[in-house]
Coordinates of C-alpha atoms in Angstrom, one line a residue:
Chain A
M24 CA 180.6 60.9 124.0
V25 CA 181.6 64.1 125.8
E26 CA 182.4 65.7 122.4
G27 CA 178.9 64.7 121.3
V28 CA 177.4 66.4 124.3
S29 CA 179.2 69.7 123.8
K30 CA 178.4 69.7 120.1
M31 CA 174.7 69.4 120.9
G32 CA 174.8 72.7 122.8
E33 CA 175.3 74.5 119.5
T34 CA 172.0 73.4 118.0
T35 CA 170.0 75.3 120.5
N36 CA 168.1 77.3 117.9
S37 CA 165.8 74.5 116.9
N38 CA 166.2 72.4 120.1
L39 CA 166.8 69.5 117.7
L40 CA 169.8 67.2 118.4
Q41 CA 172.0 66.1 115.5
G42 CA 172.6 62.4 115.2
V43 CA 174.6 60.6 112.5
T44 CA 171.5 59.7 110.6
G45 CA 169.5 63.0 111.0
D46 CA 167.8 65.2 113.6
W47 CA 166.3 64.0 116.8
E48 CA 163.9 65.6 119.2
V49 CA 164.3 65.1 122.9
V50 CA 161.1 64.9 125.0
V51 CA 161.3 65.5 128.7
G52 CA 158.7 65.2 131.5
M53 CA 159.5 66.0 135.1
E54 CA 158.3 65.0 138.5
I55 CA 159.4 67.6 141.0
H56 CA 159.4 66.7 144.7
A57 CA 158.9 69.8 146.8
Q58 CA 159.0 69.7 150.5
V59 CA 156.0 71.4 152.1
Q60 CA 156.9 74.3 154.4
S61 CA 155.2 73.4 157.6
K62 CA 156.1 73.2 161.3
A63 CA 155.0 69.5 161.8
K64 CA 155.0 66.5 159.5
L65 CA 152.2 65.4 157.2
F66 CA 150.7 62.8 159.6
S67 CA 152.5 63.3 162.9
G68 CA 153.3 66.1 165.4
A69 CA 157.1 65.8 165.0
S70 CA 159.1 68.8 163.8
T71 CA 160.3 69.3 160.2
E72 CA 163.3 71.4 161.2
F73 CA 166.4 70.7 159.1
G74 CA 169.7 69.7 160.8
A75 CA 168.4 68.1 164.1
E76 CA 170.3 65.3 165.9
P77 CA 169.7 61.9 164.3
N78 CA 166.2 60.6 165.0
A79 CA 165.3 63.5 167.2
N80 CA 162.5 64.8 165.0
V81 CA 160.8 61.4 165.0
S82 CA 157.5 60.4 166.6
L83 CA 156.4 56.8 167.0
V84 CA 154.1 57.3 164.0
D85 CA 157.1 58.2 161.8
A86 CA 159.0 55.2 163.1
A87 CA 156.0 53.1 162.2
M88 CA 155.7 51.5 165.6
P89 CA 152.8 49.0 165.8
G90 CA 149.4 50.5 166.5
M91 CA 150.3 54.1 165.5
L92 CA 147.8 55.9 163.3
P93 CA 148.4 58.8 160.9
V94 CA 146.4 62.1 161.4
I95 CA 146.7 64.6 158.6
N96 CA 148.2 68.1 159.1
A97 CA 145.6 70.7 158.0
Y98 CA 148.3 73.2 157.0
C99 CA 150.0 70.7 154.7
V100 CA 146.7 70.3 152.9
E101 CA 146.3 74.1 152.7
Q102 CA 149.8 74.4 151.3
A103 CA 149.1 71.8 148.6
V104 CA 145.9 73.6 147.6
R105 CA 147.8 76.9 147.5
T106 CA 150.5 75.4 145.3
G107 CA 147.8 74.0 143.0
L108 CA 146.2 77.4 142.7
G109 CA 149.7 78.9 141.9
L110 CA 150.0 76.3 139.1
K111 CA 146.6 77.4 137.7
A112 CA 145.4 73.8 138.4
K113 CA 142.1 72.1 139.2
I114 CA 141.7 71.5 142.9
N115 CA 140.0 68.2 143.7
L116 CA 137.7 68.6 146.7
R117 CA 138.0 64.9 147.4
S118 CA 141.2 62.9 147.1
I119 CA 142.4 59.6 148.4
F120 CA 145.6 58.4 150.2
D121 CA 147.1 55.2 149.0
R122 CA 149.9 53.0 150.1
K123 CA 152.8 52.6 147.8
N124 CA 154.6 49.4 148.9
Y125 CA 158.3 48.8 148.8
F126 CA 161.1 47.8 151.1
Y127 CA 164.0 50.0 152.0
P128 CA 165.7 50.6 155.4
D129 CA 164.8 54.3 155.5
L130 CA 161.1 53.5 154.9
P131 CA 160.0 51.9 158.3
Q132 CA 156.4 51.5 157.3
G133 CA 157.3 49.3 154.4
Y134 CA 155.1 51.7 152.4
Q135 CA 154.9 55.3 151.6
I136 CA 151.5 57.1 152.1
S137 CA 150.9 58.8 148.7
Q138 CA 148.1 59.6 146.4
F139 CA 147.7 57.4 143.3
K140 CA 144.4 57.5 141.4
D141 CA 142.8 60.5 143.1
P142 CA 145.3 63.3 143.8
I143 CA 144.5 66.6 145.6
V144 CA 145.4 68.7 142.5
G145 CA 144.7 67.9 138.8
E146 CA 145.7 69.5 135.6
G147 CA 147.3 73.0 135.4
E148 CA 150.0 74.9 133.5
V149 CA 153.2 76.8 134.0
I150 CA 154.5 79.5 131.6
V151 CA 158.3 79.4 131.3
D152 CA 160.4 82.3 130.0
M153 CA 163.6 81.4 128.3
P154 CA 166.7 83.8 128.5
D155 CA 166.2 84.6 124.8
G156 CA 162.8 86.1 125.6
I157 CA 160.8 83.2 124.1
S158 CA 158.1 81.7 126.4
F159 CA 156.6 78.2 126.3
T160 CA 153.9 76.4 128.4
V161 CA 154.4 73.2 130.3
G162 CA 151.2 71.3 131.2
I163 CA 150.9 70.1 134.8
E164 CA 149.4 66.6 134.9
R165 CA 148.8 66.6 138.7
L166 CA 150.1 67.4 142.1
H167 CA 149.8 65.0 145.0
L168 CA 150.7 64.8 148.7
E169 CA 153.0 62.1 150.0
Q170 CA 155.4 61.3 152.8
D171 CA 159.1 61.7 152.5
A172 CA 161.3 58.8 153.4
G173 CA 164.2 58.9 155.9
K174 CA 167.8 59.2 155.0
S175 CA 170.4 56.5 154.6
I176 CA 174.0 57.3 155.0
H177 CA 176.4 54.9 153.4
D178 CA 179.8 56.3 154.1
L179 CA 180.0 56.2 157.9
H180 CA 180.9 52.5 158.2
P181 CA 182.6 50.0 155.9
S182 CA 179.8 47.4 156.2
K183 CA 176.8 49.2 157.6
S184 CA 174.3 51.9 156.4
Y185 CA 173.2 54.4 158.9
V186 CA 169.5 55.4 159.0
D187 CA 168.1 58.7 160.2
L188 CA 164.3 59.1 160.2
N189 CA 164.2 62.8 160.8
R190 CA 162.9 63.4 157.2
S191 CA 160.6 60.4 157.4
G192 CA 157.0 61.6 157.2
I193 CA 157.7 65.2 156.2
A194 CA 155.1 66.3 153.6
L195 CA 156.1 66.4 150.0
M196 CA 154.3 67.7 147.0
E197 CA 155.0 65.7 143.9
I198 CA 154.4 68.0 140.9
V199 CA 154.1 65.9 137.7
S200 CA 154.5 67.7 134.3
K201 CA 153.3 66.6 131.0
P202 CA 156.0 65.6 128.5
D203 CA 156.0 69.2 127.1
I204 CA 159.7 70.0 127.5
R205 CA 162.0 69.8 124.5
S206 CA 165.5 70.5 125.7
S207 CA 167.8 70.4 128.7
E208 CA 167.7 74.2 128.9
Q209 CA 163.9 74.2 128.9
A210 CA 164.0 71.6 131.7
A211 CA 166.2 73.8 133.9
A212 CA 164.1 76.8 133.1
Y213 CA 160.9 75.0 134.0
L214 CA 162.4 73.8 137.3
R215 CA 163.5 77.3 138.0
K216 CA 160.0 78.7 137.3
V217 CA 158.3 76.1 139.5
R218 CA 160.8 76.9 142.3
A219 CA 160.0 80.6 141.9
I220 CA 156.3 79.9 142.1
V221 CA 156.5 77.8 145.3
R222 CA 158.9 80.4 146.9
Y223 CA 156.5 83.3 146.1
L224 CA 153.7 81.2 147.6
G225 CA 155.7 80.3 150.6
T226 CA 154.8 76.6 150.2
C227 CA 158.4 75.2 149.7
D228 CA 161.7 76.9 150.4
G229 CA 163.1 75.5 147.1
N230 CA 166.5 74.7 148.7
M231 CA 168.0 72.1 146.4
E232 CA 171.2 71.7 148.4
Q233 CA 169.3 70.7 151.5
G234 CA 167.1 68.4 149.4
S235 CA 163.8 70.4 149.9
M236 CA 163.4 70.3 146.1
R237 CA 164.6 67.5 143.8
A238 CA 163.5 66.2 140.4
D239 CA 162.9 62.9 138.7
V240 CA 163.5 63.4 134.9
N241 CA 162.0 61.3 132.2
V242 CA 163.8 61.4 128.9
S243 CA 163.0 59.9 125.5
V244 CA 164.0 60.8 121.9
R245 CA 162.1 60.6 118.6
R246 CA 162.3 61.8 115.0
P247 CA 160.4 65.2 114.8
G248 CA 156.7 64.4 114.3
D249 CA 156.9 60.8 115.4
P250 CA 155.0 59.3 118.3
L251 CA 156.8 59.3 121.7
G252 CA 159.8 57.1 122.2
T253 CA 160.5 54.8 125.1
R254 CA 161.6 56.8 128.1
C255 CA 164.2 56.3 130.8
E256 CA 163.8 57.9 134.2
M257 CA 166.6 59.5 136.3
K258 CA 165.6 59.9 139.9
N259 CA 166.5 62.4 142.6
I260 CA 168.5 65.0 140.8
N261 CA 169.3 67.8 143.1
S262 CA 170.6 70.7 141.0
M263 CA 169.6 72.7 137.9
R264 CA 173.0 72.0 136.4
F265 CA 172.7 68.2 137.0
V266 CA 169.2 68.2 135.4
Q267 CA 170.7 69.7 132.3
Q268 CA 173.7 67.3 132.3
A269 CA 171.6 64.3 132.9
I270 CA 169.3 65.1 130.0
D271 CA 172.1 66.0 127.6
Y272 CA 173.9 62.7 128.4
E273 CA 170.8 60.6 128.3
A274 CA 169.5 62.0 125.0
M275 CA 172.8 61.3 123.3
R276 CA 173.0 57.8 124.8
Q277 CA 169.6 56.9 123.5
I278 CA 170.3 58.4 120.0
E279 CA 173.5 56.4 119.7
I280 CA 171.7 53.2 120.7
I281 CA 168.8 53.7 118.2
E282 CA 171.1 54.8 115.4
A283 CA 173.2 51.7 115.9
G284 CA 170.0 49.7 115.4
G285 CA 169.2 49.0 119.0
T286 CA 166.1 49.7 121.1
I287 CA 165.7 51.6 124.4
D288 CA 164.7 49.6 127.5
Q289 CA 162.3 51.5 129.8
E290 CA 164.2 51.7 133.0
T291 CA 165.3 53.8 136.0
R292 CA 168.8 55.1 135.6
L293 CA 171.1 56.7 138.1
F294 CA 172.7 60.0 137.3
D295 CA 176.3 60.1 138.5
S296 CA 177.2 63.8 139.1
R297 CA 180.9 63.0 139.3
N298 CA 181.2 62.1 135.6
G299 CA 178.0 63.4 134.3
E300 CA 176.8 60.0 133.1
T301 CA 173.8 57.9 133.7
R302 CA 173.8 54.2 134.4
T303 CA 171.3 51.4 135.0
M304 CA 170.0 51.5 138.5
R305 CA 167.8 48.5 138.8
S306 CA 167.5 45.5 136.6
K307 CA 164.1 44.8 135.1
E308 CA 163.5 41.7 137.2
E309 CA 163.8 44.0 140.2
A310 CA 161.6 46.7 138.7
H311 CA 159.3 48.0 141.3
D312 CA 155.7 46.9 141.4
Y313 CA 154.3 49.2 144.1
R314 CA 150.9 47.4 144.6
Y315 CA 149.1 50.6 145.4
F316 CA 145.9 50.3 147.4
P317 CA 143.8 52.8 149.4
D318 CA 145.3 53.3 152.9
P319 CA 142.8 51.8 155.3
D320 CA 144.0 54.1 158.1
L321 CA 142.9 57.2 156.3
L322 CA 139.5 58.3 155.1
P323 CA 139.2 60.3 151.9
L324 CA 140.5 63.9 152.1
E325 CA 137.6 66.2 151.7
F326 CA 137.1 70.0 151.9
D327 CA 134.7 72.5 150.3
Q328 CA 135.1 75.1 147.5
A329 CA 134.6 77.9 150.0
W330 CA 137.8 77.0 151.8
V331 CA 139.6 76.8 148.4
D332 CA 138.2 80.3 147.5
E333 CA 139.5 81.6 150.8
I334 CA 143.0 80.3 150.1
A335 CA 142.8 81.8 146.6
A336 CA 141.8 85.2 147.9
G337 CA 144.9 85.2 150.1
L338 CA 147.4 84.3 147.3
P339 CA 150.4 86.7 146.9
E340 CA 151.2 88.3 143.6
L341 CA 152.9 85.6 141.5
P342 CA 155.8 86.0 139.1
D343 CA 153.7 86.2 135.9
D344 CA 151.4 88.9 137.4
K345 CA 154.3 90.8 138.9
K346 CA 156.1 90.8 135.5
A347 CA 153.0 92.1 133.7
R348 CA 152.7 94.8 136.3
F349 CA 156.3 95.8 136.1
I350 CA 155.9 96.2 132.3
S351 CA 152.6 98.0 132.2
D352 CA 152.7 100.1 135.4
L353 CA 156.5 100.7 135.8
G354 CA 157.4 100.8 132.1
L355 CA 160.2 98.2 132.4
S356 CA 161.3 96.2 129.4
P357 CA 160.0 92.6 129.3
Y358 CA 163.6 91.4 129.7
D359 CA 164.3 93.4 132.9
A360 CA 160.9 92.5 134.3
S361 CA 161.5 88.8 133.9
V362 CA 165.0 89.0 135.3
L363 CA 163.6 90.8 138.3
V364 CA 160.7 88.5 139.0
S365 CA 162.7 85.3 138.5
E366 CA 163.3 85.1 142.2
K367 CA 161.1 86.4 145.0
A368 CA 164.0 87.9 146.9
R369 CA 165.1 89.8 143.7
A370 CA 161.7 91.2 143.1
E371 CA 161.3 92.3 146.7
F372 CA 164.7 94.0 146.7
F373 CA 163.8 95.8 143.4
E374 CA 160.4 96.9 144.7
E375 CA 162.0 98.4 147.8
V376 CA 164.6 100.3 145.7
A377 CA 162.0 101.5 143.2
A378 CA 159.4 102.6 145.8
G379 CA 158.7 106.3 145.2
R380 CA 161.6 106.6 142.7
D381 CA 162.2 106.4 139.0
A382 CA 161.5 102.7 138.4
K383 CA 163.4 102.4 135.2
L384 CA 166.5 104.0 136.8
A385 CA 166.1 101.7 139.8
A386 CA 165.7 98.6 137.5
N387 CA 168.9 99.6 135.6
W388 CA 170.8 99.8 138.9
V389 CA 169.4 96.6 140.3
T390 CA 169.8 94.4 137.2
G391 CA 173.0 96.0 136.1
E392 CA 175.5 97.1 138.7
F393 CA 173.9 95.3 141.7
F394 CA 173.2 91.9 140.2
G395 CA 176.6 92.2 138.4
A396 CA 178.4 92.8 141.6
L397 CA 176.6 90.0 143.4
N398 CA 177.4 87.7 140.6
K399 CA 181.1 88.7 140.5
S400 CA 181.5 88.1 144.2
G401 CA 179.6 84.9 144.2
L402 CA 177.0 86.2 146.7
G403 CA 173.3 85.4 146.8
I404 CA 170.8 88.2 147.2
D405 CA 170.3 87.2 150.8
E406 CA 174.0 87.9 151.4
T407 CA 174.1 91.4 149.9
P408 CA 176.5 93.8 151.6
I409 CA 174.2 96.7 150.8
S410 CA 170.5 97.1 151.6
A411 CA 167.7 98.1 149.2
G412 CA 167.4 101.3 151.1
Q413 CA 171.0 102.2 150.5
L414 CA 170.8 101.5 146.8
G415 CA 167.6 103.6 146.7
A416 CA 169.5 106.4 148.4
L417 CA 172.1 106.2 145.7
V418 CA 169.4 106.4 143.0
D419 CA 168.1 109.5 144.8
L420 CA 171.5 111.1 144.6
I421 CA 171.5 110.6 140.9
S422 CA 167.9 111.8 140.4
D423 CA 168.5 115.0 142.3
D424 CA 171.7 115.7 140.4
T425 CA 173.9 115.4 143.5
I426 CA 176.2 113.0 141.6
S427 CA 176.4 112.0 138.0
G428 CA 175.7 108.4 136.8
K429 CA 179.4 107.9 136.3
I430 CA 180.4 109.0 139.8
A431 CA 177.5 106.9 141.1
K432 CA 179.3 103.8 139.8
Q433 CA 182.3 104.7 141.8
V434 CA 180.2 105.3 144.9
F435 CA 178.4 102.0 144.3
E436 CA 181.7 100.1 144.2
I437 CA 182.7 101.6 147.6
M438 CA 179.2 100.9 149.0
F439 CA 179.5 97.3 147.9
E440 CA 182.9 97.0 149.5
T441 CA 182.2 98.9 152.8
S442 CA 178.4 98.7 153.2
E443 CA 178.6 102.5 153.9
D444 CA 175.7 104.9 153.1
P445 CA 176.1 106.6 149.7
A446 CA 175.5 110.1 151.1
K447 CA 178.4 109.6 153.5
I448 CA 180.7 108.3 150.8
V449 CA 179.9 111.3 148.5
E450 CA 180.5 113.6 151.5
D451 CA 183.7 112.0 152.6
K452 CA 185.3 111.8 149.2
G453 CA 184.0 115.1 148.0
L454 CA 182.2 113.6 145.0
K455 CA 179.3 116.1 144.8
Q456 CA 178.6 117.0 141.3
V457 CA 179.6 120.5 140.2
T458 CA 176.5 122.1 138.9
D459 CA 177.8 125.6 139.6
T460 CA 178.1 126.8 136.0
G461 CA 180.6 129.4 136.9
A462 CA 183.1 126.7 138.1
I463 CA 182.5 124.7 135.0
E464 CA 182.8 127.7 132.7
A465 CA 186.1 128.6 134.4
A466 CA 187.4 125.1 133.8
I467 CA 186.3 125.2 130.1
D468 CA 187.8 128.6 129.5
E469 CA 191.1 127.4 130.9
I470 CA 191.2 124.3 128.6
I471 CA 190.2 126.3 125.5
A472 CA 192.9 128.9 126.3
A473 CA 195.6 126.2 126.8
N474 CA 194.7 124.3 123.6
P475 CA 194.3 126.6 120.6
D476 CA 195.5 123.9 118.2
K477 CA 192.7 121.6 119.4
V478 CA 190.2 124.3 119.0
A479 CA 191.3 124.8 115.5
E480 CA 191.2 121.1 114.9
Y481 CA 187.6 121.0 116.2
K482 CA 186.4 123.4 113.5
E483 CA 187.5 120.7 110.9
K484 CA 186.6 117.7 113.0
P485 CA 183.5 118.1 115.2
K486 CA 184.3 114.7 116.7
M487 CA 187.0 116.5 118.7
F488 CA 184.1 117.6 121.0
G489 CA 184.5 114.4 123.0
W490 CA 188.1 115.2 123.7
F491 CA 187.1 118.5 125.3
V492 CA 184.4 116.9 127.4
G493 CA 187.0 114.4 128.6
Q494 CA 189.4 117.3 129.5
V495 CA 186.7 119.1 131.5
M496 CA 185.8 116.0 133.3
K497 CA 189.4 115.4 134.1
A498 CA 189.8 118.9 135.4
T499 CA 186.8 118.5 137.6
Q500 CA 187.6 115.0 138.8
G501 CA 184.5 113.7 137.0
K502 CA 182.2 115.8 139.2
A503 CA 181.0 118.2 136.6
N504 CA 177.4 117.8 135.6
P505 CA 177.7 116.2 132.1
K506 CA 174.7 118.1 130.7
A507 CA 176.1 121.5 131.9
V508 CA 179.5 120.7 130.4
N509 CA 178.0 119.8 127.1
D510 CA 175.9 122.9 126.9
I511 CA 178.5 125.4 127.9
L512 CA 181.2 123.7 125.9
K513 CA 179.1 123.7 122.8
A514 CA 178.3 127.4 123.3
K515 CA 181.9 128.3 123.7
L516 CA 183.4 126.3 120.9
D517 CA 180.7 127.0 118.3
G518 CA 180.2 130.6 119.4
Chain B
M9 CA 140.0 36.1 138.9
S10 CA 142.7 33.7 139.7
V11 CA 146.5 33.6 140.2
D12 CA 149.1 31.2 138.9
T13 CA 152.2 29.9 140.7
E14 CA 154.4 32.4 139.0
T15 CA 152.3 35.3 140.3
V16 CA 152.4 33.9 143.8
R17 CA 156.1 33.6 143.7
R18 CA 156.5 37.2 142.5
I19 CA 154.1 38.6 145.1
A20 CA 155.8 36.7 147.8
H21 CA 159.1 38.2 146.7
L22 CA 157.7 41.7 146.5
A23 CA 156.3 41.3 150.0
R24 CA 159.6 39.8 151.2
I25 CA 157.8 36.6 152.4
A26 CA 159.9 33.5 152.1
V27 CA 157.7 30.8 150.6
K28 CA 159.3 27.4 150.0
E29 CA 159.2 26.1 146.5
E30 CA 157.1 23.1 147.4
A31 CA 154.6 25.4 149.2
L32 CA 153.9 27.6 146.1
E33 CA 151.5 25.1 144.4
P34 CA 149.3 24.5 147.5
M35 CA 149.3 28.2 148.3
T36 CA 148.2 29.1 144.8
G37 CA 145.2 26.8 145.3
E38 CA 144.3 28.3 148.6
L39 CA 144.5 31.8 147.3
N40 CA 142.3 30.9 144.3
T41 CA 139.7 29.5 146.6
I42 CA 139.7 32.7 148.6
L43 CA 139.5 34.8 145.4
G44 CA 136.7 32.7 144.2
W45 CA 134.8 33.2 147.4
V46 CA 135.3 37.0 147.3
E47 CA 134.2 37.0 143.7
Q48 CA 130.7 35.9 144.8
L49 CA 130.3 39.6 145.9
G50 CA 130.2 40.4 142.2
E51 CA 126.7 38.9 142.0
V52 CA 125.4 41.8 144.0
N53 CA 124.1 44.7 141.9
T54 CA 126.0 47.8 143.1
D55 CA 124.9 50.2 140.3
G56 CA 124.7 53.8 141.7
V57 CA 126.1 52.8 145.1
E58 CA 129.0 55.0 146.3
P59 CA 132.1 53.0 147.3
M60 CA 132.1 52.6 151.1
T61 CA 135.3 54.0 152.7
S62 CA 134.4 53.4 156.3
V63 CA 132.0 51.2 158.2
V64 CA 131.1 54.2 160.4
D65 CA 129.9 57.6 159.2
A66 CA 133.0 59.5 159.9
K67 CA 135.1 62.3 158.3
L68 CA 138.9 62.3 158.2
R69 CA 140.3 64.0 161.3
W70 CA 142.7 66.9 160.8
R71 CA 145.4 68.1 163.1
Q72 CA 146.8 71.6 163.6
D73 CA 150.3 72.4 162.3
E74 CA 152.0 72.3 165.7
V75 CA 155.0 70.4 166.9
T76 CA 153.6 68.1 169.6
D77 CA 155.8 65.0 169.4
G78 CA 159.3 63.8 168.9
N79 CA 162.6 64.6 170.7
Y80 CA 163.0 61.1 172.1
P81 CA 165.6 59.4 169.8
E82 CA 166.4 56.8 172.5
R83 CA 162.8 55.6 172.5
V84 CA 162.7 55.5 168.7
T85 CA 165.9 53.5 168.3
G86 CA 165.6 51.7 171.7
S87 CA 164.2 48.5 170.4
A88 CA 166.4 48.3 167.2
P89 CA 168.8 45.3 167.1
D90 CA 171.7 47.6 166.1
G91 CA 172.5 51.3 166.2
D92 CA 175.2 53.8 166.6
D93 CA 175.3 57.4 167.8
G94 CA 171.6 57.9 167.5
F95 CA 171.3 56.2 164.1
F96 CA 169.7 52.9 163.2
T97 CA 172.3 50.7 161.5
V98 CA 171.6 48.1 158.9
P99 CA 173.7 45.9 156.7
K100 CA 175.1 48.1 153.9
V101 CA 172.6 48.9 151.2
V102 CA 173.8 50.8 148.2
E103 CA 172.0 50.8 144.9

């Protein structure tokens, strides 16, 4: 099985998976649960802060004590509308809250307040850029508001589960895609894009480790061109990597079953991150029948278009628009632009470095040396040892010819190590570029005088020029202005 | 609309209501009587009438996004039959 999975990775060109009997197409749809960024919960005044003492952020409404009534948080509604606008989706001015009924110890009401038939946001679309530069569009089916459940902890006691309701009642946005995704890589890229959008909007922090964003993944396979196959759902996957693993494993599992003459049962499967496999979660007899009905405690959620327009007017620049602007106004390549806008924090860092400077040079330094160094040291952009202002100052030193690009790389390494300002490093280490042509000329004269054989060789082989440049750089500890060296050297050797 | 015994058994299970086997048949009859009575409403012509969501003419009340509640874990877990260290505890449930 594992061999099968790794083999699949090599057929990425067409996205088709190879079975024993021919090619298969994997079809994926996703439900992303994104926790709304708000101070208080969706229907109560309890705090949403992460990491509180057990059951501290719980009101009697969240604990479903008898007689408690839900009252909706206006800001959570605004955040859902804002997200809907970011997904270029239809905003429904009237939506309905329903009860989704099931029993579990971390669901004290015995039902989750959700939206079933009439969600707050309807159809939209998300454009996803793949690393190879190709883009595709994923249709959004809907976005609805619902309550999160509490948390069950199963490993604190041999025979008991511990329940903490701090998360109970926090607002979630469930973002449902159409089955427009055709590979595990596309699925991860889509999730990444939605995360970028909600982070730009400030409607969800997108923190998958803390569970503020998680995905249910629906997978089916079919022969290219055939109607959709039977799907299986894997719930609550909390990392990009696991989403990919789950899809890769599940697609191969389904292909093997069908090729062996079997059929796929529609079911919910559990993804086990320890071995990368999926397994049956609930038997069919136990399959959930949620018996949705309109929540009698809540009237329809209604607002007017003017309010939606007001929210739309206050939207920040989103990744697609930012990318377009970086390309058209700053002259960046589409690749650099999409790398820079892929995360809000990256884009902000770049814009600060580029402000009032050569944007292309700034982009090269941010995407090249800077992202490379972060990557190598395993740091997130929020943990950067150097500020955007410092990197900008380094770019200035290159632009005004204080140091060469080559020396700048040395300076950058020291900055990254020590968090010192580039000007101080250049000063302390005496790295200032030698632009004084007299000094460069002297160095060149010395080299030419000391190497008559090489000069003779150069007349035959002009490629020897590089050797002379190297010697001059060596003699000046790399500080000579490369252009000046080239010009003077050429004049002296050819003259 | 009517329900059969199998449906009643299933709904009872979903609602976690224990209905004795011998009570299923009579309960099916009772439920069908109620459903039949409600069905009489279908005789009223409701063409062009908006579904009524409340008996009073009211709008949904909204609250501001302010933390106004919580911070009393002892009240929340106080009436639970079992607990430990601020948590509710229940017989182990792992899917």
